[in-house]
Each structure stands twice: as C-alpha cells, then as structure tokens.
PDB file of C-alpha atoms in Angstrom:
ATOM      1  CA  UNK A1316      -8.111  10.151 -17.791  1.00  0.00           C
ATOM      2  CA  UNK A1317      -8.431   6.240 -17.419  1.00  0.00           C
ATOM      3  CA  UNK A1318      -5.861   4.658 -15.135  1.00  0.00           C
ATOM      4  CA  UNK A1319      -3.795   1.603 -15.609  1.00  0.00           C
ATOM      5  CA  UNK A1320      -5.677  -1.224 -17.268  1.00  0.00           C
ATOM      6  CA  UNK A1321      -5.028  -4.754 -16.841  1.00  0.00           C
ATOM      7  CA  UNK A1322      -7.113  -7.733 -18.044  1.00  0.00           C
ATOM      8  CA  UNK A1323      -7.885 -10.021 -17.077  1.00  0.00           C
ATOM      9  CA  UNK A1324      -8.748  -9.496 -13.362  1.00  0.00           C
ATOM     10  CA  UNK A1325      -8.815 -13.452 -12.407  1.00  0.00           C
ATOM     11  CA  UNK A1326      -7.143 -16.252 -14.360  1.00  0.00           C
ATOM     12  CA  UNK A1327      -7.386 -19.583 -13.805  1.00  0.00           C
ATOM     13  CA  UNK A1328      -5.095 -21.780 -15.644  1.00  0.00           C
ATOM     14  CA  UNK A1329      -3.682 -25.659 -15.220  1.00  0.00           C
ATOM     15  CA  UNK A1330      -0.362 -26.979 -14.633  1.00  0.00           C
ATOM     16  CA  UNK A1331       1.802 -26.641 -17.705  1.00  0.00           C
ATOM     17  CA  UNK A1332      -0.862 -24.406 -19.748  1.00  0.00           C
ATOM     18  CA  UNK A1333       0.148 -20.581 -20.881  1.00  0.00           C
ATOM     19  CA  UNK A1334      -0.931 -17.275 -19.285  1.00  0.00           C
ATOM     20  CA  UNK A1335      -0.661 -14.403 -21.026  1.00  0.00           C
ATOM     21  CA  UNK A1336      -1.636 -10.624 -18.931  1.00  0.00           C
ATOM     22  CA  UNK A1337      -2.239  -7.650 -20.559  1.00  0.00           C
ATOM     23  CA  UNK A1338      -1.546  -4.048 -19.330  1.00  0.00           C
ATOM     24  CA  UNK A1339      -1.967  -0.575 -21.083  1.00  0.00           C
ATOM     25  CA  UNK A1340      -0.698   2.078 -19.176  1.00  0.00           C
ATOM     26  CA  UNK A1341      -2.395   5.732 -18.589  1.00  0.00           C
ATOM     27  CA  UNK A1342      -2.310   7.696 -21.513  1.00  0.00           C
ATOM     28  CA  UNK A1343       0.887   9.987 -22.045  1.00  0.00           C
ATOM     29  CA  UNK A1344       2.432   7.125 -19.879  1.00  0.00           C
ATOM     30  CA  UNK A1345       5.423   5.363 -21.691  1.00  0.00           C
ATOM     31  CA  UNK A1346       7.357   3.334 -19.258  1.00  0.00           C
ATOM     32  CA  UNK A1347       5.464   0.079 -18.004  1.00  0.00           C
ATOM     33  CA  UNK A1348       6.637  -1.806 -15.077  1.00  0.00           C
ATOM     34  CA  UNK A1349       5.190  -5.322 -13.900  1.00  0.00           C
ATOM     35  CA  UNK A1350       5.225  -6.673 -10.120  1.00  0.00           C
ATOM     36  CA  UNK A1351       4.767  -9.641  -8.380  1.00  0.00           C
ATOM     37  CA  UNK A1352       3.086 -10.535  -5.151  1.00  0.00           C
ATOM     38  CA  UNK A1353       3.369 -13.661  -3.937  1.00  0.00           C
ATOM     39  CA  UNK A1354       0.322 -14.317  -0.442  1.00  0.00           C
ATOM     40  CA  UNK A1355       1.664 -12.516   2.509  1.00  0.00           C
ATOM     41  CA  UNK A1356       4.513 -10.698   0.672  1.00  0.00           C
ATOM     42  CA  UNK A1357       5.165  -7.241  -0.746  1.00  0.00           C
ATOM     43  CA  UNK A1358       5.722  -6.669  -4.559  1.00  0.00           C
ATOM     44  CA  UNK A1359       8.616  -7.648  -6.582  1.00  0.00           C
ATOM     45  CA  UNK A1360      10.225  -5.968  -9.152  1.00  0.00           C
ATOM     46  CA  UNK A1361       9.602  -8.069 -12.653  1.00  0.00           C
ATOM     47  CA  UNK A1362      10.210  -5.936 -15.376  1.00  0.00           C
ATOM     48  CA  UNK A1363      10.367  -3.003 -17.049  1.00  0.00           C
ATOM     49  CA  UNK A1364       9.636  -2.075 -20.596  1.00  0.00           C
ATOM     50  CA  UNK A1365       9.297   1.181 -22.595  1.00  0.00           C
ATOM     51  CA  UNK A1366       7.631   1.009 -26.453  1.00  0.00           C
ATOM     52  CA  UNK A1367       9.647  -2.219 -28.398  1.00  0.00           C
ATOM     53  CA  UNK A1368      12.523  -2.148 -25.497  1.00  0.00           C
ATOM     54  CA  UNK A1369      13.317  -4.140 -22.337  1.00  0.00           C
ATOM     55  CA  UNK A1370      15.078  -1.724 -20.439  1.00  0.00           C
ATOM     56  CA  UNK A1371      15.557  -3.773 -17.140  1.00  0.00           C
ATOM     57  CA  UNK A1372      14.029  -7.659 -16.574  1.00  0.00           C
ATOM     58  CA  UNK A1373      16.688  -8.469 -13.522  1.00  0.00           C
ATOM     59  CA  UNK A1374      13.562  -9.553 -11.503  1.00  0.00           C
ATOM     60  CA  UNK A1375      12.140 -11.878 -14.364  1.00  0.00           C
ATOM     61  CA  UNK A1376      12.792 -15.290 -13.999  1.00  0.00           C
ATOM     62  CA  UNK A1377      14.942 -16.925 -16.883  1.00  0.00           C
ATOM     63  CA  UNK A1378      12.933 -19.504 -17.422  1.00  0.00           C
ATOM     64  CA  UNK A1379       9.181 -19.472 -18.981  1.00  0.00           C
ATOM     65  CA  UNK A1380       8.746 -15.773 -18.357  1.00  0.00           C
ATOM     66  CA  UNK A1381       8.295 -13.124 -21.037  1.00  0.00           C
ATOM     67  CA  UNK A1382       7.312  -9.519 -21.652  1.00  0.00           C
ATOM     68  CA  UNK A1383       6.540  -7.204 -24.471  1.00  0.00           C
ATOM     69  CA  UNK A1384       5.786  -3.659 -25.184  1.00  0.00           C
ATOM     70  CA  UNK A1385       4.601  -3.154 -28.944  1.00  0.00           C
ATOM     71  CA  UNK A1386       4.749  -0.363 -30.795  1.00  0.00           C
ATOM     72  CA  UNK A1387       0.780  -0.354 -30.805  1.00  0.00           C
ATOM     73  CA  UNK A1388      -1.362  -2.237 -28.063  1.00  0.00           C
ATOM     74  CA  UNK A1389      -0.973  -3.342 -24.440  1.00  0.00           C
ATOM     75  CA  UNK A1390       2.018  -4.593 -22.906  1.00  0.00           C
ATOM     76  CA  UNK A1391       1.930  -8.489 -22.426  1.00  0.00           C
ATOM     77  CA  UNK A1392       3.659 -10.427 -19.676  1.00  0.00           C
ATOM     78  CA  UNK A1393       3.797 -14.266 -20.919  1.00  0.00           C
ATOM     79  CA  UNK A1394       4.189 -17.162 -18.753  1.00  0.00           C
ATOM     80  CA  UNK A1395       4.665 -20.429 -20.482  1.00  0.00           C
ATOM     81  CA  UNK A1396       3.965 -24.224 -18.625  1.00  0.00           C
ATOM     82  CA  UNK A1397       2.389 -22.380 -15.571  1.00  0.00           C
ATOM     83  CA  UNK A1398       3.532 -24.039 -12.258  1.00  0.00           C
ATOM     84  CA  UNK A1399       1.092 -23.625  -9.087  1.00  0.00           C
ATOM     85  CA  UNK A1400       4.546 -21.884  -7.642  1.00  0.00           C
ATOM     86  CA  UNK A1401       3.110 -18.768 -10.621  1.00  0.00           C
ATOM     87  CA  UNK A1402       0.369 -18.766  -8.863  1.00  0.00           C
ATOM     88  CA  UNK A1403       0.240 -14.835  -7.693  1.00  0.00           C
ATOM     89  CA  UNK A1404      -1.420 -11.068  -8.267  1.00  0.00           C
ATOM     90  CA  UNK A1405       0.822  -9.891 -11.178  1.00  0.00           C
ATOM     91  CA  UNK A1406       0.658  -5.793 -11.033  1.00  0.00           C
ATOM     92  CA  UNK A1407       1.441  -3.437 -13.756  1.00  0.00           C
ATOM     93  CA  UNK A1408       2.547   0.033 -13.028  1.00  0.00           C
ATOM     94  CA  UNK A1409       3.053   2.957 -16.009  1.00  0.00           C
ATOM     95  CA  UNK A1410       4.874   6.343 -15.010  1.00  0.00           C
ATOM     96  CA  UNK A1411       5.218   9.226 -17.481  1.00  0.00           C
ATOM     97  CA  UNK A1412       7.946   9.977 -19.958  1.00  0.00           C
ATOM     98  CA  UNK A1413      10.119  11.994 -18.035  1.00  0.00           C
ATOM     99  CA  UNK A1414      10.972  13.776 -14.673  1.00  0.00           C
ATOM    100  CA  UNK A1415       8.112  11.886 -12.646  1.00  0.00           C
ATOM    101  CA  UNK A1416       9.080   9.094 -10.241  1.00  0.00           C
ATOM    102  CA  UNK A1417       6.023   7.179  -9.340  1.00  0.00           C
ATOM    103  CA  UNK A1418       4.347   4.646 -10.914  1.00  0.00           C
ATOM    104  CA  UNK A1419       0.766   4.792 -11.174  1.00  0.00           C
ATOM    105  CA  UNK A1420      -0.594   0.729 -10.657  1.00  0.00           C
ATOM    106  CA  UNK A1421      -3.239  -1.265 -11.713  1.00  0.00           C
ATOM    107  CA  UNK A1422      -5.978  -3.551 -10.352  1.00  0.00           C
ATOM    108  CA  UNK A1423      -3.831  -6.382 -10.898  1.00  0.00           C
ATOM    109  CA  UNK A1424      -4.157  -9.927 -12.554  1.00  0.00           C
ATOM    110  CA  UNK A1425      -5.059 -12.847 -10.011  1.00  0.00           C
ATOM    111  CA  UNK A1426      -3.272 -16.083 -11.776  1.00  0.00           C
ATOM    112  CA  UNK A1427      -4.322 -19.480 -10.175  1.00  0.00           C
ATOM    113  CA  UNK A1428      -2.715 -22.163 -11.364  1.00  0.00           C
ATOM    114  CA  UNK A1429      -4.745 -25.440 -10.673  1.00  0.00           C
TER     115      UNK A1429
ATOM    116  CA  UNK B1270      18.253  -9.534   0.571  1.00  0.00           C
ATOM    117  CA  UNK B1271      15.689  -7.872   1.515  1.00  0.00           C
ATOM    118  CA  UNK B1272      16.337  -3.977   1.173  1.00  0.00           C
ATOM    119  CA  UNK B1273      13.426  -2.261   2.142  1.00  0.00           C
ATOM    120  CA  UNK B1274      12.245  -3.383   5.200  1.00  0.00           C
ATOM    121  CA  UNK B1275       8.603  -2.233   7.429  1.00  0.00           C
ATOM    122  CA  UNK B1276       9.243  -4.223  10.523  1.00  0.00           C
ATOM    123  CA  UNK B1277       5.527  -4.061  11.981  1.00  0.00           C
ATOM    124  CA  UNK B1278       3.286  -5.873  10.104  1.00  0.00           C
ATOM    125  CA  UNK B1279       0.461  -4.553  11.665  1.00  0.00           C
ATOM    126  CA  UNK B1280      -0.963  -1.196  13.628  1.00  0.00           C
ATOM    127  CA  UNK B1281      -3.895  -0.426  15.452  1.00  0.00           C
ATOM    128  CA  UNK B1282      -5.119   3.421  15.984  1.00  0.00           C
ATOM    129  CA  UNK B1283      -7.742   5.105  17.238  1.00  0.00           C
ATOM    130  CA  UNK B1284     -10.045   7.295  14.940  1.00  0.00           C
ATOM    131  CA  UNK B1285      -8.748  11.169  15.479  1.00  0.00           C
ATOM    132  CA  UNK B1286      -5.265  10.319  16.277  1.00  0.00           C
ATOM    133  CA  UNK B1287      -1.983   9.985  14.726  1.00  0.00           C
ATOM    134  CA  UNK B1288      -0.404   6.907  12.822  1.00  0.00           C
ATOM    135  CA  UNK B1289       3.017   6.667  12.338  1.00  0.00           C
ATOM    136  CA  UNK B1290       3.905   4.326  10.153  1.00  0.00           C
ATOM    137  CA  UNK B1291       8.131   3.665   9.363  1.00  0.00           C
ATOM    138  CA  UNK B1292      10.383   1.885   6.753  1.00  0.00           C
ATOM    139  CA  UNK B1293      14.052   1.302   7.115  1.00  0.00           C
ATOM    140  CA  UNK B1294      16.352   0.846   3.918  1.00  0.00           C
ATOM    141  CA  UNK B1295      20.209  -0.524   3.433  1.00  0.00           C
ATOM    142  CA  UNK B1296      20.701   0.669   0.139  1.00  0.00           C
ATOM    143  CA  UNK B1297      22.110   3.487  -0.094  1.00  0.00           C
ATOM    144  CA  UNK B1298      22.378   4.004  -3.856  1.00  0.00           C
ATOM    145  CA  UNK B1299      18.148   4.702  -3.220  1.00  0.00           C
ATOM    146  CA  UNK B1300      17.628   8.448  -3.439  1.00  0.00           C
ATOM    147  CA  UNK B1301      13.368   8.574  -3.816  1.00  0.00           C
ATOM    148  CA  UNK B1302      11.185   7.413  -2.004  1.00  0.00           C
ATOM    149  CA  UNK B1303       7.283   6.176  -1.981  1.00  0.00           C
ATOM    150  CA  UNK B1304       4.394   5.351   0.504  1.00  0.00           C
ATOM    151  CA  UNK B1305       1.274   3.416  -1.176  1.00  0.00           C
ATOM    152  CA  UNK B1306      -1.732   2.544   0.180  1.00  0.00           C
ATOM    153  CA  UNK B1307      -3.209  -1.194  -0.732  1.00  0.00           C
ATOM    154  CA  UNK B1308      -7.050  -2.007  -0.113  1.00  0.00           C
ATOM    155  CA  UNK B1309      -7.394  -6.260  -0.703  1.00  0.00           C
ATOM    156  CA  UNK B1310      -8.156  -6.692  -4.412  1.00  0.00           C
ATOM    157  CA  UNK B1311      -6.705  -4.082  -5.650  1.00  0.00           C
ATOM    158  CA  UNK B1312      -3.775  -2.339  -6.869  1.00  0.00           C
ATOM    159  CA  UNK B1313      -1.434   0.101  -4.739  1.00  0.00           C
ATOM    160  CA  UNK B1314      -2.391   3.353  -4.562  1.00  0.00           C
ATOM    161  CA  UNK B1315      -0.009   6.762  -4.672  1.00  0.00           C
ATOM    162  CA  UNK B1316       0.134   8.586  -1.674  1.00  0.00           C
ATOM    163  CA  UNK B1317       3.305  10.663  -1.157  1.00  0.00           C
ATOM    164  CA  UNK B1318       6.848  10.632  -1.934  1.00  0.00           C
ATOM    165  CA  UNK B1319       9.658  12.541  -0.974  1.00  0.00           C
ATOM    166  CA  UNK B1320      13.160  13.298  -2.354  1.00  0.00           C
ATOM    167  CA  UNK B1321      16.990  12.549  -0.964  1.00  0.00           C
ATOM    168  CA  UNK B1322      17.374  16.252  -0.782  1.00  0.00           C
ATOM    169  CA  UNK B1323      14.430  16.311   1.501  1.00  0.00           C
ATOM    170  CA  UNK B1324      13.508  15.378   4.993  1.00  0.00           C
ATOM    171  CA  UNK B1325      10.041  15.908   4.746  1.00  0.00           C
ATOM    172  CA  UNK B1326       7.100  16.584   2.759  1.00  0.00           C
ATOM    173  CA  UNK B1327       3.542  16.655   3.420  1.00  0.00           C
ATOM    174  CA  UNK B1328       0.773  16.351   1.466  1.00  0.00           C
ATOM    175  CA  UNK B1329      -2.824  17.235   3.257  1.00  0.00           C
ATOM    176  CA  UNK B1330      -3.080  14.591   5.985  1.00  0.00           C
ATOM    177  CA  UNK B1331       0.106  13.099   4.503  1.00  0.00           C
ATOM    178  CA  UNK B1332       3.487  13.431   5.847  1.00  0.00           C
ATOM    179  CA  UNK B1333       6.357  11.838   5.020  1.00  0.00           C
ATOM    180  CA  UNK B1334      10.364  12.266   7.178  1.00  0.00           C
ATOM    181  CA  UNK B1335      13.467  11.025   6.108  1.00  0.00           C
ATOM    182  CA  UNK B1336      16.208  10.625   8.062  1.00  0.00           C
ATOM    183  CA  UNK B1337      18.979   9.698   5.675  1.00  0.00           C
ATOM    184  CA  UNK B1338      21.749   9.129   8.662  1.00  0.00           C
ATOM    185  CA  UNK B1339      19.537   6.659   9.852  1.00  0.00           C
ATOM    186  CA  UNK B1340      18.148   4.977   6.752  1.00  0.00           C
ATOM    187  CA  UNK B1341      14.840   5.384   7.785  1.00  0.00           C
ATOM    188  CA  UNK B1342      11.561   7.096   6.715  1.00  0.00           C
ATOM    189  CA  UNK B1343       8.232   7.385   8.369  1.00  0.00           C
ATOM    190  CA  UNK B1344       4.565   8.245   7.186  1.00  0.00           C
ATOM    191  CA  UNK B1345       2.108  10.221   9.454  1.00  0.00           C
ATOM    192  CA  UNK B1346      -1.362  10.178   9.265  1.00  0.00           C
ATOM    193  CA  UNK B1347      -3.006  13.092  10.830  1.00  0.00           C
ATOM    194  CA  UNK B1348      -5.993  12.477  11.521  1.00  0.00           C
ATOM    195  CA  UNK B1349      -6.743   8.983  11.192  1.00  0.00           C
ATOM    196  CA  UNK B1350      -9.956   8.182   9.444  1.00  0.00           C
ATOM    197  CA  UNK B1351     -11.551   4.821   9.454  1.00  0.00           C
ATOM    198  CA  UNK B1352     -10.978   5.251   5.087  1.00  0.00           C
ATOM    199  CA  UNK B1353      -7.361   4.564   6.681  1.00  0.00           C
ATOM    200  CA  UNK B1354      -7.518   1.199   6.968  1.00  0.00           C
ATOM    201  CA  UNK B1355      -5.430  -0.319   4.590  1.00  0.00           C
ATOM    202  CA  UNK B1356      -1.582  -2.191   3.723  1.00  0.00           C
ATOM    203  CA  UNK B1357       0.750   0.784   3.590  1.00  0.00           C
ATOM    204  CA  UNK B1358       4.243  -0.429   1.399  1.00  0.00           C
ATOM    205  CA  UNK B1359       6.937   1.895   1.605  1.00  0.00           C
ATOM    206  CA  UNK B1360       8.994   1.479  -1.995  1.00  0.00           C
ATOM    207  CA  UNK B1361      12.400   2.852  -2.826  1.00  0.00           C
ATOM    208  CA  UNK B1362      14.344   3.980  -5.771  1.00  0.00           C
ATOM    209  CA  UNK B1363      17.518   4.905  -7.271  1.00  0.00           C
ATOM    210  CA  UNK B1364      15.859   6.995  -9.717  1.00  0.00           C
ATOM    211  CA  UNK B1365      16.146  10.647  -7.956  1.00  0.00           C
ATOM    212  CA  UNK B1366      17.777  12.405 -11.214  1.00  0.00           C
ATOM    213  CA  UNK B1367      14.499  11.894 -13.325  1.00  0.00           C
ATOM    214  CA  UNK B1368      15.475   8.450 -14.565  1.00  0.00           C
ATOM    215  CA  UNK B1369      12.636   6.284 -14.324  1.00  0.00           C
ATOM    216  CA  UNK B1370      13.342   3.070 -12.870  1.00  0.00           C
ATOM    217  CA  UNK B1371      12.242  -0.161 -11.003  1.00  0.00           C
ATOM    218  CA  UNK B1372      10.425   0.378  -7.133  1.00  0.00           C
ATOM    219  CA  UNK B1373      11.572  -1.772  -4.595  1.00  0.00           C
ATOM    220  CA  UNK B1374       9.131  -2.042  -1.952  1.00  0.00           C
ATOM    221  CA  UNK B1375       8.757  -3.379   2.034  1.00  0.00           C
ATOM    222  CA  UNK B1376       6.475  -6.027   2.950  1.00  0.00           C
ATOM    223  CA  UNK B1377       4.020  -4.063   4.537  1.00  0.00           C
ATOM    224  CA  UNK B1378       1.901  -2.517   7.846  1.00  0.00           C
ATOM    225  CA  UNK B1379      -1.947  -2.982   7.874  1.00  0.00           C
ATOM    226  CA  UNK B1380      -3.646  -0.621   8.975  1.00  0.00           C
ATOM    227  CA  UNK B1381      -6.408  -0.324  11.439  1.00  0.00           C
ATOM    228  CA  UNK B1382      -8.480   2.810  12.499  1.00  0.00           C
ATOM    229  CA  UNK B1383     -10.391   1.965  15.198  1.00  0.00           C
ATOM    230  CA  UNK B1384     -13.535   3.869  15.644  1.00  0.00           C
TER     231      UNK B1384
END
C-alpha cells in the first residue's frame, strides 16, 4: 500500500512566479490535510480538504493561497506571486474515511523562493 | 497563541535507557492526542496516540501518559536505540468522537541516543 505522495520533492521558484504542489493521499484515504513548516518551527495547520470540498482553510492565508481536491487526481495546494517569506517544507497528510484520527504524512515539498 | 507547547528543544540519552519526552497543552476543547517522529528531509512519522478517556497507552517500546488535570502528556522510550534519534512533535486534536479534523502540533524535542 503506497503512502502519501507528494511531488515535487524540491521547488525552486522566483519572486512573484506560481507554485503549484501536488499530493495524493494513501489509497482508501479521503480526507487530505496540508502543513506548513517554516526553519526551526513545528507544522502549521493549512488546510483541509475532502473530494470537491474545503472543509476547514482557517490556517490558509487569504491572500495568494489556494487548494483543491478533485473529484479525480491529486490534491493541489496553489501559491500565486511567491514571496521568499513562502519559502518553506509544505506537508500533506491523508487519514481514512472514518473513525481513525491520525494522519498519515508525506515526504513533503521543499519551496525556495529565490 | 501557541497551544501545544514541548518546552525542551533538545534531549540527550544514553543507548539502553529511558527517554521521556513531554508536551503541555491549554486547550482544552483537544480530546486526542499524537506523538510523531521527524528524521531531516522527511515527513513525520506515526508513532502512538492516545485518547481523552485514557491515561496511557503503549505501543511496543512506545508509551504514551496523559494527565488531563495537568494538561500534559509524555512519551517514553524504553529502550532507547540509536534509530531514536530524531524531532519528536507532539500534535493535538479536537477530533476524539471520530470526526476527522486539523492536528495542531508543538515545536519539537530532538532527539539524541548516545551510544
């Protein structure tokens, strides 16, 4: 059973260019989280999606920041006119349907913004 | 506001003996709770969680106590293995009926098993 996905691993983009991170959670998994880590501090909440819904983004900044679950493919977290403040690991986490608490992570996306 | 709070960033052990690793919380809407283990690079790992309704659980090496009084929980590792040597977050939830929802987690202890 393959784990959490994300691509890609390392992304290097300029000021004011878009990033765009892809995560498909573990199969039978349909709740998707994403996290931020900022150097030197733990994660932070970002958002969290199940299939075509937002179902909580109070951690996603209003500006810029997107996220998506579609119906069929990967979830994508979107940042538009990347900042070097963006510049983090971005996580994404997938728990199953029902009943089960934790969230199962991936390798995580390292954005540099030059 | 930070919640969720491990208030040694770092702890050194020797190989063989015990780690005790702890996490305070001010929340107290936050009913589950989660220890994961962080090697650099990568993503946080699983390692053992425990329930509101609990005050411990242990898992192998793995052992997790709640104190809910206190707001605090604490991981043991019994024994320590070099393979220990890690970031250890503590996360919280408010998701203890079965309704998934978001993790907040501490900053962090590293880890490090001395041989």
């Amino acid at each position: 059973n393959a784990g959490v996905m994300q691509n890609p691993r390392h992304l290097v983009r300029r000021r004011g260019q878009e990033a765009r991170l892809r995560c498909s959670p573990m199969k039978g998994h349909s709740h998707v989280y994403w996290y931020r880590q900022l150097p030197e501090e733990g994660l932070k909440f970002m958002v969290y999606l199940q299939k075509e819904n937002i179902i909580d983004e109070s951690g996603m900044p209003k500006e810029r920041f997107s996220a998506e679950f579609p119906k069929e493919g990967p979830s994508i977290l979107r940042i538009q006119q990347v900042v070097r403040g963006d510049s983090a690991a971005y996580f994404c986490a997938s728990s199953p349907n029902r009943g089960r608490l934790e969230q199962y992570f991936g390798p995580g996306t390292r954005l540099t913004v030059t | 506001d930070q919640q969720v709070k491990q208030n040694s960033p770092s702890l050194s052990v020797q190989e063989g003996r015990i780690s005790i690793l702890n996490c305070d919380y001010t929340n107290s809407m936050f009913d589950y709770f989660l220890w994961y283990k962080k090697y650099p690079a990568e993503g946080p790992t699983f390692l053992i969680s425990i329930s509101s309704i609990k005050d411990k659980n242990e898992d192998g090496r793995f052992t997790v106590f709640l104190n809910k009084s206190a707001k605090h929980l604490s991981l043991h590792i019994v024994p320590s293995q070099p393979g220990d040597s890690a970031v250890y977050f503590c996360a919280a939830t408010s998701g203890g009926g079965g309704t998934a929802s978001k993790l907040t987690f501490g900053t962090g202890t590293r880890l490090q098993v001395t041989l």
